[in-house]
XYZ file of C-alpha atoms in Angstrom:
710
model
C 79.962 5.114 -43.551
C 80.192 8.339 -45.531
C 76.694 7.797 -46.916
C 75.383 7.354 -43.383
C 76.994 10.640 -42.377
C 75.369 12.381 -45.351
C 71.946 11.114 -44.320
C 72.441 12.469 -40.832
C 73.724 15.848 -42.086
C 70.714 16.278 -44.408
C 68.222 15.908 -41.562
C 66.478 19.137 -40.469
C 67.281 20.494 -38.034
C 70.832 19.170 -37.625
C 72.202 19.236 -34.049
C 75.936 18.713 -33.478
C 75.425 17.529 -29.908
C 72.958 14.847 -30.957
C 75.343 13.692 -33.699
C 78.155 13.203 -31.122
C 75.773 11.431 -28.742
C 74.706 8.969 -31.453
C 78.359 8.380 -32.402
C 79.242 7.647 -28.757
C 76.247 5.376 -28.327
C 77.149 3.315 -31.452
C 80.744 2.947 -30.244
C 79.678 1.663 -26.836
C 77.233 -0.825 -28.431
C 79.981 -2.285 -30.607
C 82.117 -3.152 -27.546
C 81.437 -6.454 -25.734
C 81.150 -4.925 -22.271
C 79.143 -1.846 -23.002
C 78.484 -0.984 -19.381
C 82.140 0.081 -18.811
C 83.547 3.341 -20.026
C 86.247 2.958 -22.777
C 87.952 6.269 -23.377
C 90.574 4.843 -25.793
C 87.902 3.325 -28.029
C 86.000 6.576 -28.057
C 89.179 8.484 -28.857
C 89.939 6.194 -31.789
C 86.384 6.483 -33.039
C 86.461 10.300 -32.902
C 89.846 10.392 -34.735
C 88.497 8.088 -37.459
C 85.294 10.101 -37.762
C 87.251 13.328 -38.150
C 89.256 11.766 -40.984
C 86.055 10.554 -42.650
C 84.504 13.990 -42.371
C 87.563 15.594 -43.962
C 87.338 13.165 -46.880
C 83.610 13.928 -47.188
C 84.313 17.667 -47.144
C 86.858 17.336 -49.956
C 84.341 15.401 -52.104
C 81.607 17.974 -51.491
C 83.972 20.846 -52.283
C 84.918 19.214 -55.576
C 81.236 18.695 -56.428
C 80.456 22.375 -55.693
C 83.237 23.570 -57.987
C 81.906 21.438 -60.856
C 78.383 22.781 -60.392
C 79.564 26.389 -60.267
C 81.486 25.921 -63.545
C 78.394 24.412 -65.196
C 76.282 27.357 -63.970
C 78.789 29.915 -65.338
C 78.766 28.300 -68.788
C 74.955 28.174 -68.889
C 74.771 31.863 -67.876
C 77.078 32.891 -70.733
C 74.945 30.866 -73.191
C 71.711 32.574 -72.108
C 73.326 36.027 -72.224
C 74.270 35.466 -75.891
C 70.673 34.359 -76.717
C 69.196 37.464 -75.030
C 71.567 39.707 -77.014
C 70.398 38.168 -80.307
C 66.714 38.594 -79.281
C 67.250 42.271 -78.441
C 68.802 42.845 -81.870
C 65.778 41.185 -83.562
C 63.369 43.251 -81.417
C 65.073 46.497 -82.422
C 64.864 45.509 -86.082
C 61.117 44.801 -85.659
C 60.612 48.242 -84.094
C 62.327 49.927 -87.011
C 60.197 48.013 -89.537
C 57.001 48.852 -87.585
C 57.886 52.554 -87.633
C 58.357 52.495 -91.400
C 55.028 50.670 -91.818
C 53.241 53.218 -89.621
C 54.583 56.065 -91.749
C 53.312 54.392 -94.913
C 49.856 53.800 -93.353
C 49.593 57.460 -92.298
C 50.583 58.546 -95.768
C 47.948 56.317 -97.395
C 45.287 57.430 -94.865
C 46.014 61.060 -95.644
C 45.637 60.453 -99.356
C 42.334 58.577 -98.766
C 40.949 61.418 -96.620
C 41.927 63.940 -99.267
C 40.235 61.818 -101.902
C 37.100 61.516 -99.719
C 36.935 65.272 -99.292
C 37.237 65.744 -103.017
C 34.462 63.204 -103.634
C 32.284 64.869 -100.986
C 32.875 68.296 -102.541
C 31.733 66.885 -105.817
C 28.802 64.826 -104.386
C 27.337 67.407 -101.962
C 26.407 69.969 -104.605
C 25.064 67.175 -106.737
C 22.931 65.794 -103.844
C 21.685 69.235 -103.051
C 20.881 69.819 -106.652
C 18.963 66.545 -106.809
C 17.105 67.422 -103.596
C 16.424 70.930 -104.859
C 15.177 69.520 -108.146
C 12.931 67.162 -106.244
C 11.536 69.995 -104.097
C 11.026 72.172 -107.208
C 9.032 69.391 -108.810
C 6.798 69.160 -105.749
C 6.621 72.945 -105.522
C 5.526 73.205 -109.134
C 2.529 71.012 -108.337
C 1.475 73.402 -105.594
C 2.186 76.474 -107.741
C 0.034 75.197 -110.597
C -3.487 76.576 -110.793
C -6.389 74.365 -109.781
C -6.493 71.493 -107.305
C -3.305 69.776 -106.218
C -2.507 66.584 -108.050
C -1.948 63.980 -105.344
C 1.592 62.687 -105.684
C 2.432 59.067 -104.901
C 4.580 60.164 -101.980
C 1.616 61.769 -100.222
C -0.830 59.002 -101.090
C 1.345 56.074 -100.008
C 1.024 55.432 -96.261
C 4.313 53.524 -96.271
C 6.126 56.672 -97.476
C 4.684 58.883 -94.707
C 8.136 59.696 -93.303
C 9.383 60.794 -96.732
C 6.236 62.858 -97.302
C 6.737 64.505 -93.920
C 10.298 65.472 -94.815
C 9.175 66.965 -98.150
C 6.163 68.896 -96.833
C 8.131 70.249 -93.894
C 10.766 71.691 -96.221
C 8.095 73.035 -98.624
C 6.348 74.676 -95.697
C 9.591 76.350 -94.571
C 10.160 77.627 -98.151
C 6.580 78.876 -98.455
C 7.002 81.077 -95.408
C 9.509 83.170 -97.378
C 7.209 83.628 -100.429
C 5.419 86.981 -100.804
C 1.738 86.701 -99.866
C 0.292 88.397 -102.945
C 0.899 86.105 -105.913
C 1.608 82.984 -103.882
C -1.265 83.134 -101.400
C -3.101 80.241 -103.014
C 0.062 78.137 -103.232
C 0.867 78.822 -99.573
C -2.661 77.810 -98.603
C -2.302 74.504 -100.482
C 1.049 73.785 -98.828
C -0.320 74.616 -95.362
C -3.309 72.372 -95.960
C -1.091 69.484 -97.018
C 1.245 70.291 -94.091
C -1.640 70.027 -91.639
C -2.830 66.838 -93.296
C 0.585 65.152 -93.024
C 1.002 66.383 -89.464
C -2.396 64.948 -88.525
C -1.530 61.631 -90.139
C 1.747 61.548 -88.194
C -0.072 62.170 -84.903
C -2.657 59.495 -85.749
C 0.125 57.077 -86.648
C 1.854 57.929 -83.357
C -1.338 57.256 -81.421
C -1.736 53.916 -83.203
C 1.839 52.952 -82.363
C 1.227 53.978 -78.735
C -1.763 51.652 -78.451
C 0.370 48.733 -79.590
C 3.350 50.017 -77.516
C 5.617 50.011 -80.590
C 8.402 51.990 -78.938
C 10.680 52.189 -81.987
C 7.888 53.433 -84.259
C 6.829 55.975 -81.621
C 10.419 57.195 -81.307
C 10.729 57.621 -85.106
C 7.450 59.506 -85.393
C 8.312 61.711 -82.387
C 11.608 62.680 -83.994
C 9.802 63.599 -87.236
C 7.081 65.531 -85.416
C 9.683 67.469 -83.433
C 10.300 69.459 -86.668
C 6.579 70.289 -87.003
C 4.768 73.109 -85.265
C 2.243 70.608 -83.875
C 4.824 68.694 -81.856
C 3.075 69.706 -78.632
C -0.095 68.050 -79.980
C 1.869 64.803 -80.194
C 2.893 65.138 -76.533
C -0.683 66.047 -75.547
C -2.028 63.056 -77.472
C 0.407 60.756 -75.700
C -0.528 62.145 -72.265
C -4.263 62.067 -72.949
C -4.222 58.501 -74.215
C -1.953 57.359 -71.353
C -4.256 58.829 -68.699
C -7.494 57.848 -70.375
C -8.000 54.665 -68.328
C -9.006 54.894 -64.612
C -5.942 54.697 -62.366
C -7.283 52.331 -59.731
C -11.034 52.266 -59.336
C -12.429 54.805 -56.864
C -9.074 55.511 -55.186
C -7.119 57.618 -57.638
C -3.919 57.767 -55.542
C -3.121 54.049 -55.696
C -2.478 53.927 -59.422
C -0.700 57.239 -60.036
C 2.832 56.252 -59.002
C 2.865 52.950 -60.966
C 1.394 54.798 -63.964
C 4.111 57.456 -63.862
C 6.854 54.875 -63.406
C 5.626 52.869 -66.414
C 5.314 55.867 -68.732
C 8.544 57.497 -67.534
C 10.460 54.538 -68.985
C 8.595 54.907 -72.285
C 9.012 58.691 -72.416
C 12.774 58.375 -71.909
C 12.982 56.089 -74.950
C 10.544 57.964 -77.212
C 11.024 61.693 -76.715
C 14.159 63.791 -77.108
C 13.163 65.981 -74.130
C 11.902 63.398 -71.601
C 12.063 65.677 -68.519
C 9.816 68.327 -70.054
C 7.350 65.705 -71.305
C 7.277 63.980 -67.899
C 6.723 67.272 -66.098
C 3.770 67.985 -68.380
C 2.524 64.428 -67.820
C 2.479 64.941 -64.033
C 1.132 68.491 -64.379
C -1.859 67.114 -66.274
C -2.504 64.615 -63.454
C -2.555 67.356 -60.825
C -4.470 70.040 -62.719
C -7.136 67.775 -64.177
C -7.397 64.422 -62.437
C -6.427 65.273 -58.848
C -8.097 68.670 -58.831
C -11.397 67.258 -60.041
C -11.151 64.320 -57.628
C -10.541 66.658 -54.660
C -13.368 69.004 -55.641
C -15.787 66.081 -55.869
C -14.770 64.695 -52.483
C -14.889 68.077 -50.721
C -18.001 69.600 -52.237
C -20.220 68.509 -49.313
C -19.526 70.600 -46.175
C -22.688 69.747 -44.265
C -20.933 67.130 -42.149
C -17.988 69.213 -40.927
C -16.216 66.363 -39.169
C -16.329 64.168 -42.269
C -15.228 67.137 -44.396
C -12.182 67.768 -42.185
C -11.198 64.095 -42.168
C -11.502 63.980 -45.961
C -9.492 67.191 -46.366
C -6.720 65.856 -44.140
C -6.617 62.525 -45.937
C -6.562 64.080 -49.420
C -3.955 66.689 -48.508
C -1.633 64.239 -46.742
C -1.891 61.705 -49.567
C -1.235 64.440 -52.128
C 1.901 65.517 -50.246
C 3.107 61.929 -50.119
C 2.343 61.575 -53.817
C 4.405 64.709 -54.528
C 7.334 63.228 -52.630
C 7.087 59.960 -54.562
C 6.865 61.740 -57.926
C 9.694 64.209 -57.286
C 12.250 61.801 -58.801
C 10.545 62.206 -62.177
C 10.703 66.007 -62.103
C 13.563 68.118 -63.424
C 15.690 70.142 -61.031
C 14.168 73.325 -62.459
C 10.716 72.195 -61.266
C 11.724 71.372 -57.682
C 8.806 73.220 -56.055
C 6.283 72.763 -58.879
C 4.427 69.893 -57.213
C 4.195 71.819 -53.951
C 2.704 74.797 -55.789
C 0.249 72.558 -57.619
C -0.832 71.005 -54.306
C -1.430 74.448 -52.817
C -3.472 75.450 -55.856
C -5.693 72.396 -55.510
C -6.451 72.937 -51.799
C -6.055 76.737 -51.524
C -9.756 77.460 -51.161
C -10.222 74.763 -48.520
C -7.125 75.640 -46.487
C -8.163 79.294 -46.268
C -11.161 78.514 -44.030
C -9.738 75.435 -42.343
C -8.803 76.916 -38.941
C -12.244 78.428 -38.332
C -14.028 75.197 -39.228
C -11.655 73.103 -37.095
C -12.245 75.182 -33.959
C -15.981 75.199 -34.597
C -16.058 71.429 -35.078
C -13.971 70.682 -31.952
C -16.156 73.005 -29.874
C -19.292 71.253 -31.088
C -17.848 67.771 -30.458
C -16.681 68.573 -26.918
C -19.962 70.298 -26.064
C -21.934 67.334 -27.375
C -19.811 64.874 -25.388
C -20.441 66.840 -22.180
C -24.164 67.092 -22.783
C -24.417 63.353 -23.477
C -22.476 62.562 -20.288
C -24.602 64.699 -17.966
C -27.766 63.473 -19.691
C -26.694 59.869 -19.002
C -26.313 60.826 -15.310
C -29.682 62.649 -15.369
C -27.900 65.693 -13.968
C -28.620 69.318 -14.714
C -25.511 71.471 -14.408
C -25.912 74.399 -12.052
C -23.698 77.342 -11.231
C -21.448 76.550 -8.265
C -21.227 78.992 -5.338
C -17.460 78.724 -5.072
C -17.684 77.295 -1.557
C -19.305 80.346 0.078
C -22.396 78.449 1.177
C -20.250 75.596 2.443
C -18.126 77.938 4.537
C -21.216 79.506 6.079
C -22.576 76.068 6.993
C -19.295 75.162 8.683
C -19.262 78.447 10.603
C -22.850 78.089 11.848
C -22.384 74.420 12.712
C -19.260 75.254 14.708
C -20.704 78.217 16.620
C -24.228 76.874 17.190
C -23.444 73.140 17.294
C -26.208 72.405 14.764
C -26.298 71.169 11.171
C -28.492 73.564 9.229
C -28.623 71.551 6.011
C -27.899 68.065 4.780
C -24.836 67.598 2.593
C -25.743 66.649 -1.000
C -23.394 63.822 -2.038
C -25.304 62.751 -5.186
C -25.236 59.143 -4.071
C -21.466 58.918 -4.405
C -21.415 60.083 -8.035
C -18.163 61.912 -8.825
C -19.351 63.365 -12.147
C -15.924 62.587 -13.581
C -15.570 60.207 -16.515
C -12.336 58.810 -17.857
C -14.222 57.643 -20.934
C -15.481 61.171 -21.565
C -11.964 62.547 -21.090
C -10.504 60.000 -23.498
C -13.162 60.849 -26.098
C -12.401 64.572 -25.806
C -8.662 63.974 -25.910
C -9.038 61.785 -28.988
C -11.044 64.479 -30.725
C -8.471 67.107 -29.753
C -5.611 64.854 -30.852
C -7.227 64.375 -34.262
C -7.792 68.136 -34.565
C -4.190 68.932 -33.601
C -2.929 66.330 -36.037
C -4.888 67.981 -38.846
C -3.765 71.385 -37.610
C -0.063 70.499 -37.922
C -0.561 69.429 -41.523
C -3.143 71.898 -42.816
C -1.939 75.110 -41.110
C 0.845 77.126 -42.657
C 4.002 77.730 -40.662
C 3.058 81.193 -39.395
C -0.495 80.281 -38.338
C 0.286 76.886 -36.791
C 1.175 78.063 -33.225
C -1.912 80.263 -32.981
C -4.236 77.585 -34.319
C -2.769 74.978 -31.945
C -3.280 77.306 -28.947
C -6.913 77.877 -29.972
C -7.575 74.134 -30.127
C -5.799 73.611 -26.806
C -7.907 76.365 -25.217
C -11.084 74.645 -26.398
C -9.923 71.360 -24.870
C -9.002 73.017 -21.555
C -12.306 74.856 -21.470
C -14.528 71.820 -21.856
C -12.396 69.107 -20.258
C -10.799 70.948 -17.358
C -13.036 73.950 -16.612
C -16.493 72.662 -17.484
C -15.905 69.037 -16.505
C -13.073 68.556 -13.996
C -13.384 71.903 -12.219
C -17.162 71.529 -12.000
C -16.793 68.016 -10.559
C -14.253 69.303 -8.023
C -16.691 71.985 -6.886
C -19.442 69.394 -6.435
C -16.995 67.093 -4.687
C -15.919 69.840 -2.273
C -19.524 70.590 -1.383
C -20.217 66.879 -0.880
C -17.492 66.363 1.754
C -19.246 65.883 5.146
C -18.755 68.467 7.868
C -16.127 67.700 10.470
C -16.957 66.345 13.949
C -20.134 64.544 12.997
C -21.354 61.619 15.100
C -21.985 59.435 12.026
C -18.971 58.053 10.211
C -18.593 60.179 7.040
C -19.083 58.745 3.580
C -16.083 59.992 1.622
C -16.247 60.178 -2.157
C -13.698 62.932 -2.711
C -10.834 60.432 -2.803
C -12.449 58.941 -5.928
C -12.618 62.465 -7.358
C -8.878 62.822 -6.707
C -8.087 59.530 -8.421
C -10.078 60.330 -11.544
C -8.742 63.884 -11.676
C -5.168 62.583 -11.539
C -5.868 60.154 -14.366
C -7.414 62.881 -16.522
C -4.523 65.287 -15.824
C -1.981 62.582 -16.742
C -3.830 61.912 -20.010
C -3.944 65.652 -20.738
C -0.193 66.011 -20.074
C 0.539 63.149 -22.425
C -1.498 64.754 -25.199
C 0.142 68.140 -24.640
C 3.650 66.696 -24.902
C 2.903 64.754 -28.075
C 0.538 67.099 -29.920
C 0.555 70.656 -28.535
C 4.149 71.423 -27.547
C 5.633 70.408 -30.959
C 3.348 73.015 -32.571
C 4.319 75.924 -30.299
C 7.876 75.179 -29.167
C 10.446 77.825 -30.125
C 7.648 80.333 -30.812
C 6.236 83.291 -28.801
C 3.049 81.252 -28.235
C 4.933 78.752 -26.083
C 5.102 81.111 -23.099
C 1.360 81.764 -23.465
C 0.713 78.014 -23.431
C 2.911 77.449 -20.356
C 1.276 80.328 -18.441
C -2.286 79.153 -19.096
C -1.473 75.580 -18.170
C 0.336 76.603 -14.966
C -2.613 78.748 -13.816
C -5.036 75.921 -14.562
C -2.962 73.291 -12.740
C -2.579 75.566 -9.714
C -6.367 75.975 -9.532
C -6.897 72.228 -9.791
C -4.225 71.470 -7.173
C -5.677 74.058 -4.784
C -9.098 72.451 -4.939
C -7.662 68.965 -4.615
C -5.700 70.035 -1.525
C -8.799 71.699 -0.106
C -10.905 68.585 -0.677
C -8.288 66.251 0.802
C -7.970 68.503 3.840
C -11.754 68.501 4.333
C -11.928 64.720 3.905
C -9.185 64.112 6.462
C -10.818 66.604 8.816
C -14.150 64.803 8.470
C -12.619 61.438 9.380
C -10.473 62.759 12.234
C -13.396 64.861 13.480
C -15.555 61.740 13.635
C -12.803 59.934 15.572
C -12.704 62.799 18.059
C -16.493 62.886 18.544
C -16.847 59.110 18.594
C -14.191 58.650 21.274
C -15.674 61.549 23.219
C -19.116 59.956 23.370
C -18.364 56.231 23.148
C -15.175 55.849 25.205
C -16.276 55.111 28.752
C -14.371 56.437 31.728
C -14.463 52.939 33.173
C -12.528 51.613 30.146
C -9.375 53.080 31.636
C -10.480 53.110 35.296
C -12.354 49.888 35.922
C -13.573 49.344 39.452
C -12.833 45.625 39.306
C -10.211 43.509 37.599
C -11.082 42.878 33.963
C -9.464 41.069 31.041
C -6.678 43.052 29.429
C -8.122 43.757 26.003
C -8.603 46.765 23.757
C -11.652 48.920 24.349
C -14.708 48.613 22.106
C -14.424 52.272 21.078
C -10.821 51.794 19.959
C -11.652 48.687 17.939
C -14.533 50.489 16.219
C -12.302 53.432 15.336
C -9.602 51.158 13.915
C -12.190 49.159 11.992
C -13.497 52.330 10.332
C -10.066 53.836 9.660
C -8.570 50.863 7.840
C -10.830 51.170 4.729
C -10.085 54.909 4.652
C -6.334 54.255 4.535
C -6.829 51.688 1.777
C -8.935 54.169 -0.181
C -6.345 56.929 0.176
C -3.541 54.654 -1.042
C -5.686 53.591 -3.974
C -6.768 57.067 -5.064
C -3.734 59.286 -4.371
C -0.367 58.758 -6.054
C 3.171 60.110 -6.198
C 4.556 62.441 -3.553
C 1.031 63.568 -2.694
C 0.276 60.120 -1.318
C 3.023 60.264 1.302
C 2.080 63.808 2.271
C -1.596 62.906 2.691
C -0.842 59.768 4.711
C 1.557 61.663 6.965
C -0.974 64.444 7.525
C -3.678 61.873 8.234
C -1.455 60.088 10.758
C -0.314 63.227 12.598
C -3.898 64.478 12.972
C -5.018 61.075 14.206
C -2.182 61.084 16.744
C -3.176 64.522 18.025
C -6.815 63.474 18.508
C -5.890 60.268 20.343
C -3.268 62.082 22.433
C -5.758 64.774 23.431
C -8.388 62.126 24.120
C -6.107 60.230 26.503
C -5.381 63.486 28.320
C -9.054 63.599 29.370
C -8.923 60.207 31.117
C -7.797 58.829 34.515
C -5.942 55.508 34.558
C -5.502 52.842 37.170
C -3.315 49.802 36.628
C -5.944 47.733 34.802
C -7.021 50.776 32.787
C -3.421 51.505 31.834
C -3.151 47.995 30.428
C -6.274 48.641 28.379
C -4.847 51.976 27.161
C -1.639 50.272 26.070
C -3.695 47.681 24.183
C -5.617 50.513 22.495
C -2.415 52.280 21.504
C -1.056 49.025 20.109
C -4.170 48.681 17.981
C -3.664 52.220 16.718
C -0.018 51.413 15.987
C -1.017 48.355 13.938
C -3.438 50.534 12.009
C -0.969 53.331 11.223
C 1.740 50.932 9.996
C -0.194 50.910 6.723
C 0.612 54.604 6.362
C 4.306 53.813 5.749
C 5.285 57.065 7.475
C 8.335 57.085 9.743
C 7.148 60.303 11.428
C 3.731 58.892 12.339
C 5.276 55.635 13.508
C 7.637 57.580 15.771
C 4.765 59.636 17.221
C 2.779 56.533 18.159
C 5.881 54.844 19.565
C 6.322 57.826 21.870
C 2.637 57.673 22.788
C 3.066 54.000 23.634
C 6.056 54.847 25.830
C 4.039 57.566 27.571
C 1.266 55.073 28.274
C 3.843 52.864 29.978
C 4.180 55.666 32.575
C 0.605 54.884 33.570
C 1.442 51.260 34.288
C 4.916 51.017 35.818
C 5.446 51.002 39.545
C 6.150 54.405 41.077
C 9.704 53.488 41.995
C 10.429 52.724 38.305
C 9.156 56.030 36.888
C 12.583 57.649 36.947
C 14.068 54.774 34.963
C 11.316 54.841 32.323
C 11.481 58.629 31.946
C 15.204 58.525 31.270
C 14.846 55.772 28.659
C 15.760 56.223 24.989
C 12.227 57.039 23.878
C 11.191 59.631 26.508
C 14.515 61.141 27.482
C 14.423 63.880 24.849
C 10.745 64.824 25.432
C 9.808 67.982 27.254
C 9.372 67.269 30.969
C 5.959 68.927 30.914
C 4.635 66.293 28.482
C 5.895 63.489 30.699
C 4.515 65.210 33.811
C 1.053 65.572 32.205
C 0.855 61.837 31.553
C 2.045 60.912 35.055
C -0.686 63.166 36.472
C -3.281 60.946 34.751
C -2.484 58.112 37.159
C -5.085 57.549 39.856
C -2.305 57.247 42.432
C -0.663 60.530 41.426
C -1.724 62.324 44.629
C -0.065 59.613 46.675
C 3.259 59.539 44.835
C 3.663 63.250 44.023
C 5.095 63.995 47.446
C 7.518 61.091 47.309
C 11.005 60.984 45.873
C 9.807 58.882 42.943
C 9.014 62.016 40.919
C 12.082 63.972 41.904
C 13.464 65.719 38.818
C 10.292 65.031 36.811
C 7.678 67.377 38.245
C 10.181 69.977 39.396
């Protein structure tokens, strides 16, 4: 039983309540009648279990005491072992210290011995070397030709010969020139010969890319006065082959990268050698390449494109090569670039303006030639104004309006071509102009563009378009082409604005020239807008004037005062007017944009309303005629819905309500007049419409009009 208790106690987690429940459950199962409650049996079981648990506790306590005693003994044993190990470790430290002292003592004696040996050997070595140099010197001091020594004749001993001749040359510089002139000449000759052989050997090693041999020879030559010849030979041989066919720029960066790695390994001063390497590329290769490409200035456009390409690629090349330059030479490549292109940059601005002027002028001439049109000086509208005045006062048309067959003389293609030319010029200007001259040069180019594109092309077309607008109040429906002029002008202005924001403003922003640019552009845009407004006003007047004249001559009195009952339909004059107005509205919405569109449509609608309102005031209406008038107004309302103007819609709604006054029974006039639509109108307006009724004389003395005509 005790083992069973141990198993239950060792379970995780152990719950006392569950243990008592299991104990109770086992007791009840052992009884025959387990359904009844047996408190005595449970009491006996609990008493027995408590006794068992006490016995189990005593056994576990005894076991714990034995384990603790065993642990204490083992701890004491390990403590003794650690003490012995510490004693041995201390002994080892003492022995190591003694050994270190002995080693230091021996090392000191060895160093002292080495110094003594060196003191003895150095004079001896120097004596041997001096003896050797004296032997060689004696050969050069002897009269007659120099006997070629094995060291100078043997190619394998070139390094040794170089060391000897370099030292002999240094000694010879201290000899007096009188008695030793011949000897000095012989030494210098041999010195030059060895130096030349070293350079030739270096060049041979370079061809085979023997880096170690090149490094050895470069170190030897660094002691010779002709060391720079070695560097020059390396640079010349490295740059001897074409870089990359006809395009020199492609191969320069890879060439420099390849040789920079070699130079770092071979030369003791790699930064100076690399700077000279790149300097040679700029002063010889690039300079000659640029001069060849830019020698022909007959084709100015091609010359400018070539100059821009060469200069921009040279600047990019300088940026790519800057990593190979020393910090001392930070601006060297920039100076070299300026030296290469100095002569060409000096006259750049003048040539650029001349070229852009020629291109724009040529584009204009080609355009007008394609239209078979000869430009003439415009009269600024004076003649047009006189024609309008005479036609108004005398009711005659003294001259036919020249509309050029609907030609607007505006070309988006021409504008795009000019803008592209100007964009290219401004792009070159930003790169090729110096910082102080850039704003002025950009303004000059912008002025050329505005002169040809806006003044000589757009402004001229606007003048022709204004003169081509038909006179108002003609009996023939006017042919309107000015709306097309507006559309194309807007497109050209938008394209110009885009170019100015991307190419002109960055050149002049934050400079005094910016205010000059803004002023000129504002004046120009105001002139263009004034002429556009004038042309739109004339076009609307021409259409509305035709409506007025057409209704005046074509609207029959019997349309609104038929003598017999007729079908209630719109009049023929109204339908013709609506039919002609609908294409005009479509054209306006197509050609005008932005806020101007809504303003033009609203102006068009209000003028149309005034003409129709005034026209109805000239008529007399009976009941059948009033029905026809309402049908006409409904047709007009359908037409003006396309204007999308709340004001115009409201005006025609009121006109429709006023026409209802012509139809309703006399006893209902008071009710209609006080309705939502007419209640706020001036009573005189309402009274004028009621007076148009054919039965007005009958009803004016009745009470039906009380409060309306008073």
